[in-house]
XYZ file of C-alpha atoms in Angstrom:
573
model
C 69.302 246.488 28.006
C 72.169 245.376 29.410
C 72.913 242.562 26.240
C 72.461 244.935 23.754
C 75.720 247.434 25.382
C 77.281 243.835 25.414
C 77.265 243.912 21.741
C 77.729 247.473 20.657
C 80.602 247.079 22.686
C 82.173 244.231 20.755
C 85.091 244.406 18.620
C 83.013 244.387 15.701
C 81.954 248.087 16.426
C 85.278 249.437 17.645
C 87.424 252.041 15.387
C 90.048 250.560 13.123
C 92.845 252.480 14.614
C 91.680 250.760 18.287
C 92.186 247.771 16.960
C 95.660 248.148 15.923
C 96.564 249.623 19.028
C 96.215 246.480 20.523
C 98.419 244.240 18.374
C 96.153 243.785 15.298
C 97.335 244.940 11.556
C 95.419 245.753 8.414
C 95.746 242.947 5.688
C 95.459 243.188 2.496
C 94.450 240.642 0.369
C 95.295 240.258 -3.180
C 92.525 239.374 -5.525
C 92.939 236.138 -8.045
C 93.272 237.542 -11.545
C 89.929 237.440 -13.437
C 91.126 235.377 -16.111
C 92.871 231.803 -16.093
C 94.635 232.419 -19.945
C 96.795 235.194 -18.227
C 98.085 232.639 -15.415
C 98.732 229.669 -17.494
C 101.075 232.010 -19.879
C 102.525 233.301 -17.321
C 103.336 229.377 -15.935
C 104.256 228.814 -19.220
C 106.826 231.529 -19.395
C 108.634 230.616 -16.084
C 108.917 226.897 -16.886
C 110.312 227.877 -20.166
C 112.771 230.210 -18.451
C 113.258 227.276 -15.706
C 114.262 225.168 -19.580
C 116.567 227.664 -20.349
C 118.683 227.496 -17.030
C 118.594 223.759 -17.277
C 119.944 223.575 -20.318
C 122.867 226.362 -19.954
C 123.669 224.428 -16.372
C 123.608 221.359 -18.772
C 126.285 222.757 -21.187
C 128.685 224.369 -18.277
C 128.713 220.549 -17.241
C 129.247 219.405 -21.158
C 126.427 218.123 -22.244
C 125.592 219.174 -26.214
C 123.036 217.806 -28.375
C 125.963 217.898 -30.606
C 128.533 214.701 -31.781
C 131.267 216.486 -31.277
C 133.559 214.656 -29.416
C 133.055 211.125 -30.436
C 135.394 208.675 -31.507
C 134.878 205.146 -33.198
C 135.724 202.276 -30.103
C 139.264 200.686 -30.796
C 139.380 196.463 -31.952
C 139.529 194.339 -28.759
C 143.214 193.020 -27.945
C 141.890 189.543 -26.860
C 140.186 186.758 -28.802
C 137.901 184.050 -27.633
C 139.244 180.954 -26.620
C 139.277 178.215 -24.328
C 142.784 177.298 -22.801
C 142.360 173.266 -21.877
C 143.722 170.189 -23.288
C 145.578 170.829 -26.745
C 145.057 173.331 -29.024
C 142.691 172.199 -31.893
C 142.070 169.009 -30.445
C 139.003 168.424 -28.800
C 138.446 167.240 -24.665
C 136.499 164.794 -23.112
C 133.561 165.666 -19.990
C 135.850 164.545 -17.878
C 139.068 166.677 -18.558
C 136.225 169.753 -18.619
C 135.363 168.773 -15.131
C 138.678 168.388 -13.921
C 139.704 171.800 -15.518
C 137.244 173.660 -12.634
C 137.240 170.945 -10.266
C 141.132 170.106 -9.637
C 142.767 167.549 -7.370
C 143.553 170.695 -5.109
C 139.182 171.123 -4.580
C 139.157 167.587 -3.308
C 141.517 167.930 -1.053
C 140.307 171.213 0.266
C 136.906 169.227 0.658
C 138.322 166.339 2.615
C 140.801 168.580 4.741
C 137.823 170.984 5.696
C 135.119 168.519 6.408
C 137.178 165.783 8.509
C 138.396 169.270 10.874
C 135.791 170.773 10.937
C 133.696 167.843 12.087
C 136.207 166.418 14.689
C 136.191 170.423 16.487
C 132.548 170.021 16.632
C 132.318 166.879 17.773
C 135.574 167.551 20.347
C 132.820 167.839 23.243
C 131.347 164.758 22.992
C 133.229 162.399 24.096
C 130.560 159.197 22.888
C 130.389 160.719 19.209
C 133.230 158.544 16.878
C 133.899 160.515 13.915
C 134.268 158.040 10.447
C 137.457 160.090 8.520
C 136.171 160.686 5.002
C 138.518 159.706 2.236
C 139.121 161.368 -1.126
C 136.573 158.715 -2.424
C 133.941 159.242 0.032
C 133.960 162.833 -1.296
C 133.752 162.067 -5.211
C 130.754 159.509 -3.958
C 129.184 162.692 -2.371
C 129.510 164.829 -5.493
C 128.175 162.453 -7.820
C 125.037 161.855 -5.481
C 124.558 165.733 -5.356
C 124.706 165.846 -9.088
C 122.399 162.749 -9.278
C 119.939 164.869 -7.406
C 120.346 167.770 -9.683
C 118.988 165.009 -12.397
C 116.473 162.950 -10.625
C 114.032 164.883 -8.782
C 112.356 163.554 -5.703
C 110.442 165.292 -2.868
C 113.231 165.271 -0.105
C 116.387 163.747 0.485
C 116.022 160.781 2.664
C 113.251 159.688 -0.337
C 116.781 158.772 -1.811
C 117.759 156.232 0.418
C 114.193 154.320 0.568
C 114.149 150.701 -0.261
C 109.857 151.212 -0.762
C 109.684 150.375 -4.773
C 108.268 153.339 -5.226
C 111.333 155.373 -4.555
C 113.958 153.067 -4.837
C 116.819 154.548 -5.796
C 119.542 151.988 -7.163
C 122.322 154.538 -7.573
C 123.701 154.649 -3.951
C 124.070 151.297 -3.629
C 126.050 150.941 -7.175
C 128.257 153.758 -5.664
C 128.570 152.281 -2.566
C 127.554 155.493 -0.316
C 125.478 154.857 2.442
C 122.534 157.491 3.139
C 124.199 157.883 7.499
C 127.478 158.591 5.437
C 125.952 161.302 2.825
C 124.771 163.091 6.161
C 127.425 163.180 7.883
C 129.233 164.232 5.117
C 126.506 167.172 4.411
C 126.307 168.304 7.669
C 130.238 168.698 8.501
C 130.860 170.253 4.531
C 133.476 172.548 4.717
C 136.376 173.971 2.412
C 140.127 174.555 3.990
C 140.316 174.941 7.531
C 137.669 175.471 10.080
C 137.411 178.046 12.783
C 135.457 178.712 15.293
C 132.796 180.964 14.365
C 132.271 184.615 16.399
C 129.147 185.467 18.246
C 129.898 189.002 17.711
C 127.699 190.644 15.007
C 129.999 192.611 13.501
C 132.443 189.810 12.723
C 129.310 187.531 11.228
C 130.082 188.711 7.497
C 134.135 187.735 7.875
C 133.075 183.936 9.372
C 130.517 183.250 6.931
C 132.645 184.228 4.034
C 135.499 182.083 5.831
C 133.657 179.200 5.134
C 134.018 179.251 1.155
C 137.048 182.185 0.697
C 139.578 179.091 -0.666
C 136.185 177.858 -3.060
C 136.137 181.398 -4.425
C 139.700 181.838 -4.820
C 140.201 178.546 -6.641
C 137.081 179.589 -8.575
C 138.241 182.940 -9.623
C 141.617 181.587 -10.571
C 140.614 178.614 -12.616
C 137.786 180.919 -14.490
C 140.057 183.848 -15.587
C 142.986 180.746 -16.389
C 141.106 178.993 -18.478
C 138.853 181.351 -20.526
C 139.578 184.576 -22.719
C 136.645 186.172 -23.284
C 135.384 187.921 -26.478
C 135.117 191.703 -27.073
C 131.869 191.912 -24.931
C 132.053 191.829 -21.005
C 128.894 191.922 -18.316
C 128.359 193.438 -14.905
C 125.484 191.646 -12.947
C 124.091 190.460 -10.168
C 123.159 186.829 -9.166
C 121.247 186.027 -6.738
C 121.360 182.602 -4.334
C 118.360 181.685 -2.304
C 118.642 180.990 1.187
C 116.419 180.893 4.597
C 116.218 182.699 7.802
C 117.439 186.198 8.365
C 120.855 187.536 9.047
C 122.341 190.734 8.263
C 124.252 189.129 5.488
C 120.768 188.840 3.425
C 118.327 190.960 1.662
C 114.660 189.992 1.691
C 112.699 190.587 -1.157
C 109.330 189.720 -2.120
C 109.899 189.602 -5.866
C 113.030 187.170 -5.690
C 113.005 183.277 -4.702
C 113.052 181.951 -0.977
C 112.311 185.715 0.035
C 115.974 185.947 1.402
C 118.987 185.598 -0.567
C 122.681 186.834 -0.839
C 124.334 188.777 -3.814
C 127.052 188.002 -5.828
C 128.636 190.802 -8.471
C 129.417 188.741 -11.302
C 131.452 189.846 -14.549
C 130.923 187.648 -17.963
C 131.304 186.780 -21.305
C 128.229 188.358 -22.389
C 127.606 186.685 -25.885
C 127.526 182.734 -23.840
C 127.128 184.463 -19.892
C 130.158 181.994 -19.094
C 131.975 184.042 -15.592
C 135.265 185.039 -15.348
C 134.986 187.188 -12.026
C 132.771 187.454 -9.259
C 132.633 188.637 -5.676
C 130.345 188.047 -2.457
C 128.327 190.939 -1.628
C 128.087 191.142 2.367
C 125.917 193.927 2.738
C 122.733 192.532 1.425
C 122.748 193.467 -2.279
C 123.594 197.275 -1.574
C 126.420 198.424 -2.815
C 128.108 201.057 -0.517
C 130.709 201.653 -3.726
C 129.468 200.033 -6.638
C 132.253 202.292 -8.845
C 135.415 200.861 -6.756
C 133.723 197.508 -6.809
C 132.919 197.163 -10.766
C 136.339 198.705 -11.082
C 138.084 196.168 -9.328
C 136.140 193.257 -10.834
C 137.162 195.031 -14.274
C 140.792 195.190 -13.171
C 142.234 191.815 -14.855
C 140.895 193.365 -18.483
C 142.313 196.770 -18.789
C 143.792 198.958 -21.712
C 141.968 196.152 -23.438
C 139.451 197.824 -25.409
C 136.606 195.648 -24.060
C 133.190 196.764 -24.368
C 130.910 196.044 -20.962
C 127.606 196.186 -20.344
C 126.410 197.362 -17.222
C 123.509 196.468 -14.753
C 120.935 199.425 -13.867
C 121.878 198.731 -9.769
C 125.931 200.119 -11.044
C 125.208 202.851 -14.043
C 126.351 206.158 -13.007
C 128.134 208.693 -15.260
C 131.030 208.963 -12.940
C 131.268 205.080 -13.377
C 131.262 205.235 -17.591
C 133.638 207.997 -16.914
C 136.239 206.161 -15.149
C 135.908 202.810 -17.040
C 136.530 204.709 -20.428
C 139.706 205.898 -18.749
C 140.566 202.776 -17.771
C 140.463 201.546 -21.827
C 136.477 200.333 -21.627
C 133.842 201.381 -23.664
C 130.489 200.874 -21.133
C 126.982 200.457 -21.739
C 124.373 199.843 -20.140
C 120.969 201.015 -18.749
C 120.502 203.839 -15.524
C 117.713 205.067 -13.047
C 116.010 208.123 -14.257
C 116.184 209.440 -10.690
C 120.477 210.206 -11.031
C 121.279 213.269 -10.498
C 124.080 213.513 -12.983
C 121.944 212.813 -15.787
C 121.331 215.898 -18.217
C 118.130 217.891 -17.324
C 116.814 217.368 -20.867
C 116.047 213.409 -20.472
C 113.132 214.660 -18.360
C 111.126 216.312 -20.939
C 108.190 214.610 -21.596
C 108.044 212.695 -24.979
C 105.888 210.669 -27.565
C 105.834 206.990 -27.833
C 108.953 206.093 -29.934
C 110.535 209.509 -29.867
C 114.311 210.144 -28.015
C 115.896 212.327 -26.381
C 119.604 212.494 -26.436
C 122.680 214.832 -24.923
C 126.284 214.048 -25.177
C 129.597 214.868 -23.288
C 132.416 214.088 -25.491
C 132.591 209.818 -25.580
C 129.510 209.488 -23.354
C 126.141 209.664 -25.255
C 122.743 209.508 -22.794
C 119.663 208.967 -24.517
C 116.254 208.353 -23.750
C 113.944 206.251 -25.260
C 109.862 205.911 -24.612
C 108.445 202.768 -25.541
C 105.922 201.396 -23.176
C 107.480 203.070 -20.320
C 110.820 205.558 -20.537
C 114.509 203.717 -20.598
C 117.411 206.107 -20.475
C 120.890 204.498 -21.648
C 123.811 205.334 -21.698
C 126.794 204.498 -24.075
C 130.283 205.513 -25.108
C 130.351 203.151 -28.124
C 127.157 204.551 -30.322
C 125.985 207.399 -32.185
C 122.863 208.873 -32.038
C 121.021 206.662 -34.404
C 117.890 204.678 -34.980
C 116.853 202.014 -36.800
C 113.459 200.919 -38.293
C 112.043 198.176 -36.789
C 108.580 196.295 -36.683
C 106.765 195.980 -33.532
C 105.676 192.441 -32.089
C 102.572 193.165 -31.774
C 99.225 191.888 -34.092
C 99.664 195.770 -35.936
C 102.888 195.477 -36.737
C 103.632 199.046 -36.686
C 107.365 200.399 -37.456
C 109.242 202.100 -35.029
C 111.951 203.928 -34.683
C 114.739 201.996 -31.948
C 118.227 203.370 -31.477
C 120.906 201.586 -31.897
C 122.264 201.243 -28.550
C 119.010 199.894 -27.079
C 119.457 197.563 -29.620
C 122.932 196.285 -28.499
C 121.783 196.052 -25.282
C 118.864 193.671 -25.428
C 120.921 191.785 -27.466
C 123.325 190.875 -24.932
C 121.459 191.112 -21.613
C 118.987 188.080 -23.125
C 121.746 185.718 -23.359
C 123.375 186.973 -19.813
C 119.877 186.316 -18.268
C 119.832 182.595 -19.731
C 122.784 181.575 -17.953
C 120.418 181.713 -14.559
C 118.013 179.166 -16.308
C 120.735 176.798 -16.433
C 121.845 176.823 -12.680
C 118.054 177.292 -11.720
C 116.774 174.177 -13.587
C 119.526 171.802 -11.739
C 119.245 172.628 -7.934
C 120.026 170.456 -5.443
C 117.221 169.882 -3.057
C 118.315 170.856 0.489
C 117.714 173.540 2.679
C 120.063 175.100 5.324
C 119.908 178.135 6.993
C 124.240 177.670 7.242
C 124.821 180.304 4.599
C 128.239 179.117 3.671
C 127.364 175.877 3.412
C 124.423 177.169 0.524
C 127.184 179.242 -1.074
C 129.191 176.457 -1.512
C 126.592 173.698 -2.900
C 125.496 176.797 -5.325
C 129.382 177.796 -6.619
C 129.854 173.923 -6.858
C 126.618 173.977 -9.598
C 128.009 176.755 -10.889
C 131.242 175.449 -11.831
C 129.379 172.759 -13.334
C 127.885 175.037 -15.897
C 130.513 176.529 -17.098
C 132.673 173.549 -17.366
C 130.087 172.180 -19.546
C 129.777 175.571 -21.495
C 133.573 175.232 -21.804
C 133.558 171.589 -23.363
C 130.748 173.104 -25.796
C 132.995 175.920 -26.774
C 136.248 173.711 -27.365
C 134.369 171.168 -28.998
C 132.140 173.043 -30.904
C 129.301 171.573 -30.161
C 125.840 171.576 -28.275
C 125.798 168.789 -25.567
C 122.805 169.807 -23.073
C 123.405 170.448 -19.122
C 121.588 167.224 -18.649
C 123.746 164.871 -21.222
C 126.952 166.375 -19.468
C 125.867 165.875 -15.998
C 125.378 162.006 -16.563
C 128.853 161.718 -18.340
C 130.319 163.252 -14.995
C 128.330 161.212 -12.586
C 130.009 158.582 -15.050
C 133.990 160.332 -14.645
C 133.706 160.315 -10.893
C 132.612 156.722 -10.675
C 135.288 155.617 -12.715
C 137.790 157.463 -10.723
C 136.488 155.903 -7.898
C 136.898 152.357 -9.319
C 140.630 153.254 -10.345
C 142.152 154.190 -7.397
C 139.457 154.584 -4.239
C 137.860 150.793 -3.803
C 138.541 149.982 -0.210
C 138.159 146.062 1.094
C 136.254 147.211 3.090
C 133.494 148.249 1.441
C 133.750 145.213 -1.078
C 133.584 142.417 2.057
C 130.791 144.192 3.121
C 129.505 144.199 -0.540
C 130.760 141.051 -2.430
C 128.185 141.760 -5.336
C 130.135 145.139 -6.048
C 132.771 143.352 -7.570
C 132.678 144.433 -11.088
C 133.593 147.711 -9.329
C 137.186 145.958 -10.064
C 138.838 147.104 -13.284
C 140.447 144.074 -15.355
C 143.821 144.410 -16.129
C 144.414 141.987 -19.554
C 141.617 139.525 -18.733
C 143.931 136.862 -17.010
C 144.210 139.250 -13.558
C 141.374 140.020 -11.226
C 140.535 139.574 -7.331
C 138.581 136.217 -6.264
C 137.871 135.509 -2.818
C 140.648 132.589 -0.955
C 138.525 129.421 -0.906
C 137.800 128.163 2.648
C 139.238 125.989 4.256
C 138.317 123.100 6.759
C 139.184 125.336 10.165
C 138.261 128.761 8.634
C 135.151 129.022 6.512
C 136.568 132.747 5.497
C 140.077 132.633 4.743
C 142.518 135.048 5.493
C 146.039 135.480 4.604
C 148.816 138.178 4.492
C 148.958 140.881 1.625
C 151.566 140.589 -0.514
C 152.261 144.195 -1.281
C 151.645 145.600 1.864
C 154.652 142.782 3.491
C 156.737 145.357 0.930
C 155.507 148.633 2.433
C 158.266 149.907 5.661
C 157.163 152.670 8.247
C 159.296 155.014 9.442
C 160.387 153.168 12.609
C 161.615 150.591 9.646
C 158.700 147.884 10.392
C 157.041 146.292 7.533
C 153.291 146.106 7.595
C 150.971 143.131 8.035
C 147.637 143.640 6.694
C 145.627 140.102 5.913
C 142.886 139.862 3.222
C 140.189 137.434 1.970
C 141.005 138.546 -1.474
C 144.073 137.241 -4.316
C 144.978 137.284 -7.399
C 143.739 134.719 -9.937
C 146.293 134.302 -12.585
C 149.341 135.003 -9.888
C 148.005 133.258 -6.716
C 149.034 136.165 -4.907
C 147.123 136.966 -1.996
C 146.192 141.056 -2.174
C 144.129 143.810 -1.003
C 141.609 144.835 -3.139
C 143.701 148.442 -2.793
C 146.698 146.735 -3.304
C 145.732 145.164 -6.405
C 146.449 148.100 -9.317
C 149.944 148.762 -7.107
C 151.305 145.405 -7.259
C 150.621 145.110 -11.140
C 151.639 148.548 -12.470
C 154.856 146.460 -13.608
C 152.831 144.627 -15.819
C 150.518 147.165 -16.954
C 153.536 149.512 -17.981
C 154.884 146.708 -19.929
C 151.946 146.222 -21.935
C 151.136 149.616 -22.137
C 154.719 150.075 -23.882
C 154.343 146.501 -26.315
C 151.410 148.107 -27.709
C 152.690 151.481 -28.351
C 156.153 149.580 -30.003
C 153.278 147.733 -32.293
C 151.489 151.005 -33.272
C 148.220 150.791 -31.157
């Protein structure tokens, strides 16, 4: 009995108005509709109204689906051309080289490495520190561009005497493989400093490191180049290990870790006239004050530039067209700025298109959507017949068109750097930097000589006619006697003056098996206290009997070379 009160006192049973009394209130719920045709309509009806208020937002902002506002771009003020050597007159691999590569680089290179390497080495007190000379360096720079050619597995595989990695192109340089360390592992350009442990300051050293490379760089590429009417905004990417804040790790790009650098280009050849290090890991805080200021050398100049999908922003097209540009280039779908229309959904090979004034956005649905943006097109198509085995015609406008066109031959100018690396790894970021903008230098002075010239001499040809340059320049002025009386077969390192004049070691005589006597030329040289020098050698002249340094030798017969020099120029030669 006393279960069932239990229950017909529950809550269940109590009056309505009990209930409320104690905090509870009536719902009601609202039933679905009975039929699903009157809900999809009315969907329909608010997402057209939602089209409507999109599109009037879209015109208060200036976007039409009209032309109105267009204007044909103006001619470029510049023309092409390559400013070395004479005009009309072709140059030689060498004159290309020294065009990017000036006396000033190998100085830099000496200077840097030879301080750099005595502050590290201040500490120990056993370590002797070898002072590189302007030759050792040109020796190190052909053997990195040696490396470039001839692939091995490692670097010391170089240096190995086993036949089957013999190498016979140190030895004919005369660069030993302790010296190519040492000079590797002390590289530096300018001055060195000592690096900060604080994080914040770890962008500011590491650029340190290669700021007067980049500068030189910079300055020789925008000296000796005028580009043509097309320009390019991209990124390049160098590989590098370990992880700092400087990098970006990626899966999709090579070594996993790698550092950014904001090129602009020639886009018909990819040859670069400006660039900048990115420090923040390929993220642009700015990327409109940055492209802007790479721009800044080339305005009022009616260039047209393409720009990289990581930079396009309307604001950015906006201000370059003020600043006498006409942009184009692809953009994320996900901007903001972008007209609402773009968003509609499409058929394959159909566009959409807005414009405000100069600035035309269209979108384009191929296999996937691509929205572009231009300021030097109309809204037009053109008929064109698909790749694949149907051949089917579509309908492409014309500033997709444009585009591809140009971005394939900015891509192939990776290809070239990427099929000549050098093989080392570092995790001294500066120290990749500058190996990679020393490659890079390469390439263009060899896509410089092609221009001037006319021609199409491969990265590989080239290369070898360098390797070639430096070693002659070495012979010239750099031969030490050192190096040759610790090499006596390296003697045809020795240029010939007229065929009469050339070194030969003294004969010995009955005391001294290895004669020595006193250098002419350097008995001639005063210091500054007014004390002449005395310097002996094993080594004289032939045809004068004149005992000489193997240094000495080109000095002490520029009289004579000048003198024949000018009796062949009085007969014509």
């Amino acid at each position: 009995m006393d279960d069932e009160s239990d229950l017909s006192d529950s809550e269940d049973d109590k009056p309505l108005s009990q209930i409320q009394g104690q905090g509870w209130s009536e719902v009601k719920v609202q039933r679905p509709p009975q039929s699903f045709g009157a809900t999809s309509e009315i969907l329909t009806g608010l997402k057209a109204q939602c089209e409507e208020v999109q599109g009037m937002l879209d015109m208060i902002r200036g976007w039409t689906e009209s032309d109105e506002g267009y204007k044909e771009p103006g001619p470029c003020r510049k023309k092409q051309c390559v400013n070395i050597g004479r005009p009309g007159k072709n140059i030689t691999e060498g004159e290309a080289l020294s065009a990017v590569f000036s006396q000033r680089f190998f100085r830099l290179l000496k200077e840097g490495t030879n301080s750099h390497a005595r502050q590290a080495l201040r500490e120990n007190l056993e370590a002797k520190w070898d002072t590189v000379k302007l030759s050792d360096i040109r020796k190190f720079l052909a053997m990195v561009f040696h490396m470039a050619l001839v692939q091995k597995p490692s670097l010391h595989h170089y240096f190995l005497t086993d036949p089957v990695f013999h190498s016979p192109f140190p030895k004919h340089i005369g660069l030993s493989r302790n010296k190519f360390y040492e000079i590797l592992r002390y590289l530096h350009v300018g001055s060195s400093k000592k690096a900060s442990k604080r994080k914040k300051d770890l962008h500011k050293d590491v650029l340190a490191e290669v700021h007067p490379m980049v500068d030189m760089l910079v300055e020789h590429f925008q000296s000796l180049y005028t580009p043509s009417d097309y320009l390019g905004v991209d990124k390049v990417t160098v590989s590098l290990r370990g992880k700092l804040d400087l990098d970006s790790n990626g899966k999709n790009k090579p070594g996993h870790s790698y550092m950014w650098l904001d090129t602009v280009c020639n886009a018909p050849n990819g040859v670069v006239i400006n660039f900048e290090v990115n420090m923040n890991g390929g993220k642009q805080k700015c990327p409109t004050s940055m492209v802007s200021r790479l721009l800044s050398p080339f305005k009022q100049s009616n260039h047209r530039v393409l720009i990289d999908e990581c930079y396009g922003s309307p604001e950015l097209y906006e201000l370059l067209l003020e600043q006498g540009f006409y942009p184009l280039g692809v953009i994320n779908s996900t901007n903001k700025s972008l007209p609402s229309a773009l968003h509609h959904p499409i058929l394959r090979w159909n566009t959409i298109s807005r414009r405000k004034k100069q600035l035309l956005a269209i979108r384009w649905k191929d296999r996937c959507n691509l929205i572009v943006l231009s300021t030097m097109h109309k809204d037009e198509t053109v008929r064109i017949e698909s790749r694949s085995k149907s051949q089917e015609v579509m309908m492409k406008p014309t500033a997709v068109l444009t585009y591809e066109k140009y971005k394939n031959r900015m891509d192939l100018r990776h290809q070239l750097i990427s099929h000549h690396p050098m093989k080392h790894s570092t995790i001294k970021k500066g120290k990749k930097l500058l190996l990679h903008l020393i490659m890079v230098g390469t390439v263009y002075a060899c896509k410089y000589y092609n221009i001037k010239n006319q021609c199409k001499i491969s990265m590989t040809d080239f290369m070898s006619k360098v390797i070639t340059r430096l070693i002659s320049d070495i012979m010239e002025t750099d031969v030490t006697s050192d190096y040759l009386r610790s090499s006596p077969s390296s003697l045809h390192l020795c240029r010939y003056i007229d065929g009469d004049h050339f070194p030969v070691t003294l004969p010995p005589t009955v005391c001294k098996p290895y004669a020595f006597r006193q250098c002419a030329y350097c008995a001639t040289l005063v210091d500054g206290d007014g004390n002449r020098f005395r310097k002996e050698s094993r080594w004289y002249c032939a045809h004068c009997q004149v005992p000489l340094c193997v240094g000495c030798f080109l000095p002490y017969h520029k009289p004579q070379i000048s003198a024949v020099k000018s009796t062949l120029a009085s007969m014509g030669w």
